[in-house]
mmCIF file of C-alpha atoms in Angstrom:
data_model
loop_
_atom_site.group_PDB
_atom_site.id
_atom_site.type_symbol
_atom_site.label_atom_id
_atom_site.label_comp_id
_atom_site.label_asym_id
_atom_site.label_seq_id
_atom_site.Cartn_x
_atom_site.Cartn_y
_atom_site.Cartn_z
ATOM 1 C CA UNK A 1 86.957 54.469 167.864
ATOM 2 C CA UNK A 2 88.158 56.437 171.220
ATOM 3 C CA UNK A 3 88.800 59.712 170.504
ATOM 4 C CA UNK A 4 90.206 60.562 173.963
ATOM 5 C CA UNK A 5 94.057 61.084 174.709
ATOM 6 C CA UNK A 6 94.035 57.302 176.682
ATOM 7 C CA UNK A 7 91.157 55.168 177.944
ATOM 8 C CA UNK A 8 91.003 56.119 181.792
ATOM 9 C CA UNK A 9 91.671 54.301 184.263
ATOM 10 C CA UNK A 10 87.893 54.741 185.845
ATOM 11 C CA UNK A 11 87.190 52.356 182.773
ATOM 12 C CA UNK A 12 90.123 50.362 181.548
ATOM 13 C CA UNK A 13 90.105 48.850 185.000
ATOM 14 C CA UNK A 14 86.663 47.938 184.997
ATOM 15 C CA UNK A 15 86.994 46.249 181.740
ATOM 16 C CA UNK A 16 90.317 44.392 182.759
ATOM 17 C CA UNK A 17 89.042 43.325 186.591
ATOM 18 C CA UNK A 18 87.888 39.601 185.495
ATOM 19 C CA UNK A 19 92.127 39.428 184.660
ATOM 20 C CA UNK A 20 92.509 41.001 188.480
ATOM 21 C CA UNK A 21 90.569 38.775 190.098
ATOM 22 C CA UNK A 22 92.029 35.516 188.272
ATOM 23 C CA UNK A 23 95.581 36.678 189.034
ATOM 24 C CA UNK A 24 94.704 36.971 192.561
ATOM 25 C CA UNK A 25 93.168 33.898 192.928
ATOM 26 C CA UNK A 26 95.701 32.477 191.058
ATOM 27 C CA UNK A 27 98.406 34.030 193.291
ATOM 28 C CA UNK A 28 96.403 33.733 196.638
ATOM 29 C CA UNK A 29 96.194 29.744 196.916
ATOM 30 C CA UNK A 30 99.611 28.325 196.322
ATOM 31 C CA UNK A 31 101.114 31.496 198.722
ATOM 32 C CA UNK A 32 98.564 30.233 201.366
ATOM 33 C CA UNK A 33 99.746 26.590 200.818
ATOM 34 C CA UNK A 34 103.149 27.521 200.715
ATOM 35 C CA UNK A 35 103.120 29.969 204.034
ATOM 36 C CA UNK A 36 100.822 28.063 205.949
ATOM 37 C CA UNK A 37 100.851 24.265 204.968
ATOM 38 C CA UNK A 38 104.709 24.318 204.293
ATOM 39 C CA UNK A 39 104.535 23.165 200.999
ATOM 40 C CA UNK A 40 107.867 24.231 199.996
ATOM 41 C CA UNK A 41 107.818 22.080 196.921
ATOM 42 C CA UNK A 42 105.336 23.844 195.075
ATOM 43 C CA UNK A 43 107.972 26.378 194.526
ATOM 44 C CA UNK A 44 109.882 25.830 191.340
ATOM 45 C CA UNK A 45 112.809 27.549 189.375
ATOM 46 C CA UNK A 46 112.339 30.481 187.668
ATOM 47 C CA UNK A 47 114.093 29.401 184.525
ATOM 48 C CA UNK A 48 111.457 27.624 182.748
ATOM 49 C CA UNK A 49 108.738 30.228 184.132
ATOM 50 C CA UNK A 50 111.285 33.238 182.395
ATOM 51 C CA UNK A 51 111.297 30.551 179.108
ATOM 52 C CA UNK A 52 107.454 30.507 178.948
ATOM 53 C CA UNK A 53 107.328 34.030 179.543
ATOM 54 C CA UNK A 54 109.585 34.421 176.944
ATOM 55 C CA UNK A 55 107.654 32.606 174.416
ATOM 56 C CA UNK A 56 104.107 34.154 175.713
ATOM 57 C CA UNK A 57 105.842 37.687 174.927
ATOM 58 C CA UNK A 58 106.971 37.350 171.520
ATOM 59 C CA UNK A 59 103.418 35.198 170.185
ATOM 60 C CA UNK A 60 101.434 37.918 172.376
ATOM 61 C CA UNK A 61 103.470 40.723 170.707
ATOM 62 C CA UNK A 62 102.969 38.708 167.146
ATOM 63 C CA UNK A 63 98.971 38.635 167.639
ATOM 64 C CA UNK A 64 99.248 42.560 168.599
ATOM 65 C CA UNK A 65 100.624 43.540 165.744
ATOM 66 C CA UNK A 66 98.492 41.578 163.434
ATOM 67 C CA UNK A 67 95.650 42.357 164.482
ATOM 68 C CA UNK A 68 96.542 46.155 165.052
ATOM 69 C CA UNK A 69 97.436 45.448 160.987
ATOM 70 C CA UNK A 70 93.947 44.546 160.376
ATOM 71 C CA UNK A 71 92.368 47.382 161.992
ATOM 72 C CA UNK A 72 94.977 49.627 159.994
ATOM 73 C CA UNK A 73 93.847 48.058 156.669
ATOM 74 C CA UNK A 74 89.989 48.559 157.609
ATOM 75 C CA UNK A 75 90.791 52.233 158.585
ATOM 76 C CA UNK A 76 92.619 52.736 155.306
ATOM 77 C CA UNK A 77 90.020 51.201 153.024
ATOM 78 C CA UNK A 78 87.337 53.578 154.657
ATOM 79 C CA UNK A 79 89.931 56.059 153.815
ATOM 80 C CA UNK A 80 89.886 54.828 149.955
ATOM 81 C CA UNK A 81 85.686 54.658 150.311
ATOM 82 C CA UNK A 82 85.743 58.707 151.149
ATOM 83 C CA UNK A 83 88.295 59.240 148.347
ATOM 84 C CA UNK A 84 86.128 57.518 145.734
ATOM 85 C CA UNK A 85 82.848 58.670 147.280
ATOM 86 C CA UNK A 86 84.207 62.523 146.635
ATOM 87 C CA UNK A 87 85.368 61.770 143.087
ATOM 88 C CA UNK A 88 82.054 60.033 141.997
ATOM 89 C CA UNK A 89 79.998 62.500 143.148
ATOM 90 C CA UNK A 90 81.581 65.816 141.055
ATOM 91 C CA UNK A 91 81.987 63.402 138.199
ATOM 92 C CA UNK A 92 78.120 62.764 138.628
ATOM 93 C CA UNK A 93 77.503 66.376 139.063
ATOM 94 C CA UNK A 94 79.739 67.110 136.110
ATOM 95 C CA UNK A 95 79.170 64.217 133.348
ATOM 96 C CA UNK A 96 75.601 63.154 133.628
ATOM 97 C CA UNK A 97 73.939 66.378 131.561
ATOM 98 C CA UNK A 98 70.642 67.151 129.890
ATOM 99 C CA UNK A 99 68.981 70.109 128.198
ATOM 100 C CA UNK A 100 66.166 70.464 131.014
ATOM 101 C CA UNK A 101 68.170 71.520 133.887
ATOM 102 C CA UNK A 102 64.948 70.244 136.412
ATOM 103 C CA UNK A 103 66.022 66.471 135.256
ATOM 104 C CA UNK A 104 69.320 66.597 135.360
ATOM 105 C CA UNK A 105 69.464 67.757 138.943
ATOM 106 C CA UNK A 106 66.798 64.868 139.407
ATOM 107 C CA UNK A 107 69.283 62.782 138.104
ATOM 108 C CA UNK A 108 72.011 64.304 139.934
ATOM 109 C CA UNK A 109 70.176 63.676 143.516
ATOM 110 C CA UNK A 110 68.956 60.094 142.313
ATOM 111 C CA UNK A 111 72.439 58.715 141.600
ATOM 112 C CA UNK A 112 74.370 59.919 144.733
ATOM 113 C CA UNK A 113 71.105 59.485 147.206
ATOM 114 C CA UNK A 114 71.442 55.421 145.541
ATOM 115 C CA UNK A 115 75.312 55.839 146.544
ATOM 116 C CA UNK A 116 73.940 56.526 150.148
ATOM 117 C CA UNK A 117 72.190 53.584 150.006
ATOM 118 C CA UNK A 118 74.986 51.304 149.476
ATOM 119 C CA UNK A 119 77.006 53.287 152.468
ATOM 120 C CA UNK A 120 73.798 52.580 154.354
ATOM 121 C CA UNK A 121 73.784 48.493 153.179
ATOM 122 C CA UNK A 122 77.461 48.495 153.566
ATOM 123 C CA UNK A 123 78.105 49.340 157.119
ATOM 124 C CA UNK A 124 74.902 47.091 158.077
ATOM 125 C CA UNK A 125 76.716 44.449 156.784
ATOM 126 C CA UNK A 126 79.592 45.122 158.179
ATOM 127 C CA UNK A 127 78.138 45.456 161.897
ATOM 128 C CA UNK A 128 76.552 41.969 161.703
ATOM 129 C CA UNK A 129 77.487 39.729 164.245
ATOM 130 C CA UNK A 130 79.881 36.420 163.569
ATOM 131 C CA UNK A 131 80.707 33.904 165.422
ATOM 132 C CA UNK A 132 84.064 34.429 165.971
ATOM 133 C CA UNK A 133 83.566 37.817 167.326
ATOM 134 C CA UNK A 134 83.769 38.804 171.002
ATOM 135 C CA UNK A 135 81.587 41.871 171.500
ATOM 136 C CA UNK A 136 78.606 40.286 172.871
ATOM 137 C CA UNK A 137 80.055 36.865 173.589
ATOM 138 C CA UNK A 138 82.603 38.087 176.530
ATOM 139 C CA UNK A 139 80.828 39.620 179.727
ATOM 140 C CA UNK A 140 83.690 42.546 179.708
ATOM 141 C CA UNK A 141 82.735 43.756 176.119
ATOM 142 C CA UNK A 142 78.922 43.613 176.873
ATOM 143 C CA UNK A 143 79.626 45.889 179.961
ATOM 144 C CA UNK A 144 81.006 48.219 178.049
ATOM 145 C CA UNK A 145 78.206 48.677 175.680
ATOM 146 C CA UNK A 146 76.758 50.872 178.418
ATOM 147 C CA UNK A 147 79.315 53.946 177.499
ATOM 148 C CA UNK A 148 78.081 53.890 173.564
ATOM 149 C CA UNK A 149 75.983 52.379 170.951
ATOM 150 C CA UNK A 150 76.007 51.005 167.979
ATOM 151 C CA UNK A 151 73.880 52.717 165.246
ATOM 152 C CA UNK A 152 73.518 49.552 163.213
ATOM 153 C CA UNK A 153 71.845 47.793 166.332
ATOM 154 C CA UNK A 154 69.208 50.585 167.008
ATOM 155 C CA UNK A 155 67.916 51.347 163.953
ATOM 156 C CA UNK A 156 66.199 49.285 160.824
ATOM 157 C CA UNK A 157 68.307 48.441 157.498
ATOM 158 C CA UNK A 158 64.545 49.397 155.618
ATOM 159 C CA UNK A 159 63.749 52.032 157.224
ATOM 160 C CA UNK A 160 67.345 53.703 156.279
ATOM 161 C CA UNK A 161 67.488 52.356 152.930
ATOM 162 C CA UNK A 162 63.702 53.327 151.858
ATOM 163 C CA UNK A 163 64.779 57.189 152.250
ATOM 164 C CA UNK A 164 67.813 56.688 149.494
ATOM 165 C CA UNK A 165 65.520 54.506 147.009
ATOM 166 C CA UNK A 166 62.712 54.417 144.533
ATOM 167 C CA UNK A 167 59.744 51.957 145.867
ATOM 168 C CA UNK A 168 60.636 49.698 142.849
ATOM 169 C CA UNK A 169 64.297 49.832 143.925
ATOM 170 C CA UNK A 170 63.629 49.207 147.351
ATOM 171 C CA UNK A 171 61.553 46.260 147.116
ATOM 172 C CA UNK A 172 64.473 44.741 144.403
ATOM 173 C CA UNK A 173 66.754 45.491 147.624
ATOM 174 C CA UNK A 174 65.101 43.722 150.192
ATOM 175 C CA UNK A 175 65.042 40.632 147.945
ATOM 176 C CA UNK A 176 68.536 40.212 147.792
ATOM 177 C CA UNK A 177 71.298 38.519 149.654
ATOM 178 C CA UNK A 178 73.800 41.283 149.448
ATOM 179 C CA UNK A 179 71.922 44.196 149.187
ATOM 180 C CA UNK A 180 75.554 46.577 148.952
ATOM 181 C CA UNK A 181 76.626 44.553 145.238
ATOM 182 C CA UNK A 182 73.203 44.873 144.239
ATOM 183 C CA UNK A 183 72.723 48.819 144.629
ATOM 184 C CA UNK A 184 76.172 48.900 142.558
ATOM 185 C CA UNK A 185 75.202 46.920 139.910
ATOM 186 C CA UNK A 186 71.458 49.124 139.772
ATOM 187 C CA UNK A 187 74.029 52.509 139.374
ATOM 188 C CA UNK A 188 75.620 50.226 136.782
ATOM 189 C CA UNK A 189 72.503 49.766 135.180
ATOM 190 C CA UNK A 190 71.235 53.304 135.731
ATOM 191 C CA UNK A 191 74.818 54.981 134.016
ATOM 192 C CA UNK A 192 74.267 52.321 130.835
ATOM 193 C CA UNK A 193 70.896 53.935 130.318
ATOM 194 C CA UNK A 194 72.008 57.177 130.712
ATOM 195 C CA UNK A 195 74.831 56.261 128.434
ATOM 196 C CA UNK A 196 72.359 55.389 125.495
ATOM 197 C CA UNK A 197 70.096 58.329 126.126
ATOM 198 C CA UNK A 198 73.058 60.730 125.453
ATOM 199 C CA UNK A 199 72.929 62.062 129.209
ATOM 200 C CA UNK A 200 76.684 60.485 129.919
ATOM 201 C CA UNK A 201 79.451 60.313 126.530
ATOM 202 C CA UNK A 202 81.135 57.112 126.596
ATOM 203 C CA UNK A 203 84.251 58.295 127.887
ATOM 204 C CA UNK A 204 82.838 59.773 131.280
ATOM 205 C CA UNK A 205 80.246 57.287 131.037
ATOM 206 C CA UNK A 206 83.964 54.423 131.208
ATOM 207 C CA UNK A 207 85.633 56.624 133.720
ATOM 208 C CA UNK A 208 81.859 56.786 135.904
ATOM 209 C CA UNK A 209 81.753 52.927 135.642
ATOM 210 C CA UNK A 210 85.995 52.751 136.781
ATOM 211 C CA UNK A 211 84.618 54.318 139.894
ATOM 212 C CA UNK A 212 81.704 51.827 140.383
ATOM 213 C CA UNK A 213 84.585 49.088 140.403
ATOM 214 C CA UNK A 214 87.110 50.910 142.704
ATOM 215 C CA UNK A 215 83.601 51.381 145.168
ATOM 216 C CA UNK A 216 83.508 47.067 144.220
ATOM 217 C CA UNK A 217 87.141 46.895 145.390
ATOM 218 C CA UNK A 218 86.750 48.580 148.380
ATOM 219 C CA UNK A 219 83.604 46.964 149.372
ATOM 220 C CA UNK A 220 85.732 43.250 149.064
ATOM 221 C CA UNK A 221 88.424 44.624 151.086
ATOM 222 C CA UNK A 222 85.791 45.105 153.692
ATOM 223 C CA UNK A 223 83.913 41.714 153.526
ATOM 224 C CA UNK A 224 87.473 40.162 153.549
ATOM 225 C CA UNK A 225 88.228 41.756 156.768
ATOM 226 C CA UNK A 226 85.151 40.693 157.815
ATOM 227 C CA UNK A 227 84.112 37.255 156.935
ATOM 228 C CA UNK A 228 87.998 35.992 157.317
ATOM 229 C CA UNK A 229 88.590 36.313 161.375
ATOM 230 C CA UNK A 230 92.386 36.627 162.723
ATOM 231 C CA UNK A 231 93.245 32.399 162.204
ATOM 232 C CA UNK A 232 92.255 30.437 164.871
ATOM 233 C CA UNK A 233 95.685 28.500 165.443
ATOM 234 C CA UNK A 234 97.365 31.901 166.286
ATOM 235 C CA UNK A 235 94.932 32.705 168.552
ATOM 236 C CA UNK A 236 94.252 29.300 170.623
ATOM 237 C CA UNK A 237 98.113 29.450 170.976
ATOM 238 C CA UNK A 238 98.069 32.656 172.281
ATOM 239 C CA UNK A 239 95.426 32.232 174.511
ATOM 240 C CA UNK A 240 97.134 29.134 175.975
ATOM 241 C CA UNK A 241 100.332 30.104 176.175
ATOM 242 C CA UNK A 242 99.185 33.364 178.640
ATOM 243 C CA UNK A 243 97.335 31.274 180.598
ATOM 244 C CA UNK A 244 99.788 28.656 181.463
ATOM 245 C CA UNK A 245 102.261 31.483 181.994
ATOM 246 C CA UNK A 246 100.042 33.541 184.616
ATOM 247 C CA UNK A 247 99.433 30.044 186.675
ATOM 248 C CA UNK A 248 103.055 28.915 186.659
ATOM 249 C CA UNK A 249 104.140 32.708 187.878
ATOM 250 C CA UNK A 250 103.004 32.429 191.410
ATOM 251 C CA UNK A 251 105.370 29.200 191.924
ATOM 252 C CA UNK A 252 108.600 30.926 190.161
ATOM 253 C CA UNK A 253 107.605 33.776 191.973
ATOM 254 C CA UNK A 254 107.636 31.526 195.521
ATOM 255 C CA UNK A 255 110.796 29.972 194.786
ATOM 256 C CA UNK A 256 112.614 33.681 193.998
ATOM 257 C CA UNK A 257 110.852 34.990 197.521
ATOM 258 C CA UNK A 258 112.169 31.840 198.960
ATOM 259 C CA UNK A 259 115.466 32.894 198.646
ATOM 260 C CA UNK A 260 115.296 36.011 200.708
ATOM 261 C CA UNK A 261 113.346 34.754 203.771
ATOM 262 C CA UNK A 262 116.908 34.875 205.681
ATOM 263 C CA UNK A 263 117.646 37.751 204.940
ATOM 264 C CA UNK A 264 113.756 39.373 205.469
ATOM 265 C CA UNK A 265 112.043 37.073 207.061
ATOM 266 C CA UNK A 266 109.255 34.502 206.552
ATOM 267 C CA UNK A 267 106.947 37.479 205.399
ATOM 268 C CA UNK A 268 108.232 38.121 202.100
ATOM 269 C CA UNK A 269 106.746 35.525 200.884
ATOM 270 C CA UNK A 270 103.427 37.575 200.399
ATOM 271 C CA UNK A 271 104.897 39.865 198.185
ATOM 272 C CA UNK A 272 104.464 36.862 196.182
ATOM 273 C CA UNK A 273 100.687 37.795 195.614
ATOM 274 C CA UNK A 274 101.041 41.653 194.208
ATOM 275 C CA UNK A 275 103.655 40.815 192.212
ATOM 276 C CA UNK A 276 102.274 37.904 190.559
ATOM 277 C CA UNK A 277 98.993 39.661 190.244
ATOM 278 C CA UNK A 278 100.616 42.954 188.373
ATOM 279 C CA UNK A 279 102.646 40.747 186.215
ATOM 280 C CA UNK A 280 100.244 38.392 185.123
ATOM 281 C CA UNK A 281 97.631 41.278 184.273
ATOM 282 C CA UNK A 282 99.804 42.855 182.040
ATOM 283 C CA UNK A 283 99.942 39.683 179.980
ATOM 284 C CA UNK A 284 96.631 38.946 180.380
ATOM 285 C CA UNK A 285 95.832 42.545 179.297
ATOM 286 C CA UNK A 286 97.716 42.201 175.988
ATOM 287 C CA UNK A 287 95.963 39.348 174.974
ATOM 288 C CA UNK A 288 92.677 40.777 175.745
ATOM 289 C CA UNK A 289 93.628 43.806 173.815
ATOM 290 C CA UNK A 290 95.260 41.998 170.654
ATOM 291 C CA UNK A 291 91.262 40.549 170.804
ATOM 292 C CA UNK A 292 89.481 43.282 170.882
ATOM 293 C CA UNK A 293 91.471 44.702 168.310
ATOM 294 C CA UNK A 294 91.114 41.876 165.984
ATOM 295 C CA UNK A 295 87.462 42.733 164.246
ATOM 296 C CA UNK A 296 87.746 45.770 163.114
ATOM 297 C CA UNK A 297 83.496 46.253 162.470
ATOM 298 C CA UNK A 298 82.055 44.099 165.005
ATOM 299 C CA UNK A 299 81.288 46.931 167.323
ATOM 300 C CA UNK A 300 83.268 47.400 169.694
ATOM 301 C CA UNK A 301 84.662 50.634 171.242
ATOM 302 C CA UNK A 302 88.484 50.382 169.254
ATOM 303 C CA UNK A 303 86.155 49.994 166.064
ATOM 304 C CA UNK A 304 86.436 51.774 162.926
ATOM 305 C CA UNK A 305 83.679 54.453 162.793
ATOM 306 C CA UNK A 306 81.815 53.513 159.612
ATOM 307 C CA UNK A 307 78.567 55.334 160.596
ATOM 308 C CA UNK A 308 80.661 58.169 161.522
ATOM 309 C CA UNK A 309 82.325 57.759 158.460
ATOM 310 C CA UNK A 310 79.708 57.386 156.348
ATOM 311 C CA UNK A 311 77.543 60.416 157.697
ATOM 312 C CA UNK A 312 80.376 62.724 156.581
ATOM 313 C CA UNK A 313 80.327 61.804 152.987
ATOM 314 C CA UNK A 314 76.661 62.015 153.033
ATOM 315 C CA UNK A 315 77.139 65.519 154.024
ATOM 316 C CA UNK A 316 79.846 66.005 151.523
ATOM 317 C CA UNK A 317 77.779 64.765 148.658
ATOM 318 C CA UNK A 318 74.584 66.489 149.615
ATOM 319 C CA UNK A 319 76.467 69.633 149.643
ATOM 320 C CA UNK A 320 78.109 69.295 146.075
ATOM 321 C CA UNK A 321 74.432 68.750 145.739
ATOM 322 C CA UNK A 322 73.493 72.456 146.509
ATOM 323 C CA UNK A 323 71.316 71.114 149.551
ATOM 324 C CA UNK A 324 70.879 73.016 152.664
ATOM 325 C CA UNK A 325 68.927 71.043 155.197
ATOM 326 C CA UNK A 326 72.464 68.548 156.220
ATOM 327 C CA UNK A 327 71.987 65.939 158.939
ATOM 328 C CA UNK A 328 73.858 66.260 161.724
ATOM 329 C CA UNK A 329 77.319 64.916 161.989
ATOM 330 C CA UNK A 330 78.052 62.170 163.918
ATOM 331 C CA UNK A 331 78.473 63.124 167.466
ATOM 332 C CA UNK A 332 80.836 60.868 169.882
ATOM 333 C CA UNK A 333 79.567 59.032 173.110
ATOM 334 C CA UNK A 334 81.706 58.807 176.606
ATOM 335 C CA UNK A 335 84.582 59.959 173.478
ATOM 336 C CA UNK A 336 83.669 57.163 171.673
ATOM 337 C CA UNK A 337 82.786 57.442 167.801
ATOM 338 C CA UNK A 338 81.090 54.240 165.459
#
């Protein structure tokens, strides 16, 4: 996530030039063939140029907002994830009691450090790489790795996890599939023996377990997001309808600059080049944004900032813990927080 006021120009630029140099390409060859060769039939009326611009607009504009709606959702079930986090933690610090005060902070500490542990599982999950996503498969996005990083790619899953778990816990972990479901259901597990013991009465023991399913919720909301990319019809369209637009626009543009060479002379023509190449980048710029909007934890820059995220209820919950030695919060790169 950017935290700056706008992405500068010293990198949007940068990140955009492939789209420069296609559009002046694209705009260089049929002005040369045009000026020089006297192909005057290569330019064509603007009409069905403005009609396919028309039609790349409103499906570029459609993809924009749907993906902007996916990264809204994302943002607003990490929202939810802080809300619940917050509310199991007092009710763990407030239901689960016990006559030696020594084990029930034990408890205490071993309940919310296992809710770490899924935070930790959770957002490694969510950072793994799918096939449909574009931030190492497009040279622009790789480039731009150099201004941040991505916690989840430079650190180990067992390393973080075996800090937050019992050895017999951790090893359980390890051998599962989905290692986030599986540290819920060991809370579950872990609240139903407390339950019996007499540590939790069964009516904060239900509302305990309510929170365990809204944390369930939230995590399918995520792996929804995730594992379901923006459809692929939309975005093939998308992609080429933009691209037919930006190579027609150099021939509606010829046949408009056509019209004034009486009037200005045979040099107008050129201005056939900037414009086509300022025009054609701004449409080529929305649908490179609408893409790297799209997957909302594949780590990219526009990303929500689950480790960010996560780090602050970690300090929240270690605090309602009564610790004092906090980690550090999560400090943004080039502005630029995961």
């Amino acid at each position: 996530m950017n935290i700056s006021s706008h992405y500068k120009l010293r990198h949007f630029i940068p990140w955009t030039r492939v789209k420069i140099y296609k559009m002046l390409i694209l705009s260089i060859i049929p002005t040369l063939l045009f000026y020089f060769l006297d192909w005057k039939w290569l330019a064509i009326p603007w009409v069905p140029v403005a009609l396919l611009g028309t039609a790349t607009a409103f499906i570029s504009g459609f993809k924009n907002t749907q993906t902007y709606n996916r990264t809204w959702e994302a943002r607003q079930v990490y929202g939810a994830i802080i809300n619940n986090s917050r509310a199991f933690g007092i009710m763990t610090k407030d239901f689960i009691r016990s006559e030696d005060k020594v084990l029930e902070k034990q408890l205490h500490q071993q309940i919310i450090h296992r809710h770490f542990a899924w935070l930790t599982a959770l957002r490694f999950q969510l950072r793994e790489i799918k096939s449909w996503e574009n931030i190492k498969t497009k040279s622009y996005n790789r480039e731009y790795l150099k201004y941040y990083k991505v916690p989840e790619w430079e650190s180990n899953l067992d390393e973080e996890l075996n800090s937050f778990l019992s050895k017999e816990e951790f090893q359980y972990i390890l051998s599962t599939k989905n290692q986030a479901t599986q540290i819920i259901a060991l809370q579950s597990s872990e609240l139903k023996k407390l339950n019996e013991e007499g540590n939790i009465s069964d009516y904060n023991y239900i509302a305990l377990e309510n929170q365990l399913k809204e944390l369930y919720d939230q995590q399918g909301k995520c792996e929804r997001i995730k594992n379901f990319p923006y459809p692929r019809q939309f975005s093939s369209i998308n992609l080429y309808f933009t691209n037919l637009f930006c190579i027609l626009l150099p021939f509606g543009f010829l046949s408009e600059f056509s019209k004034l060479v009486e009037k200005f002379g045979e040099n107008i023509i050129w201005l056939t080049i900037p414009f086509s190449m300022i025009l054609g980048w701004v449409f080529l710029v929305l649908e490179q944004i609408g893409e790297s909007t799209e997957n909302p934890f594949e780590g990219n820059a526009n990303d929500i900032p689950v480790t960010q995220i996560s780090r602050n209820i970690e300090i929240d919950l270690r605090e309602m813990l009564g610790e004092k030695d906090l980690p550090p919060a999560i400090a943004a790169q080039n502005n630029i927080l995961m």
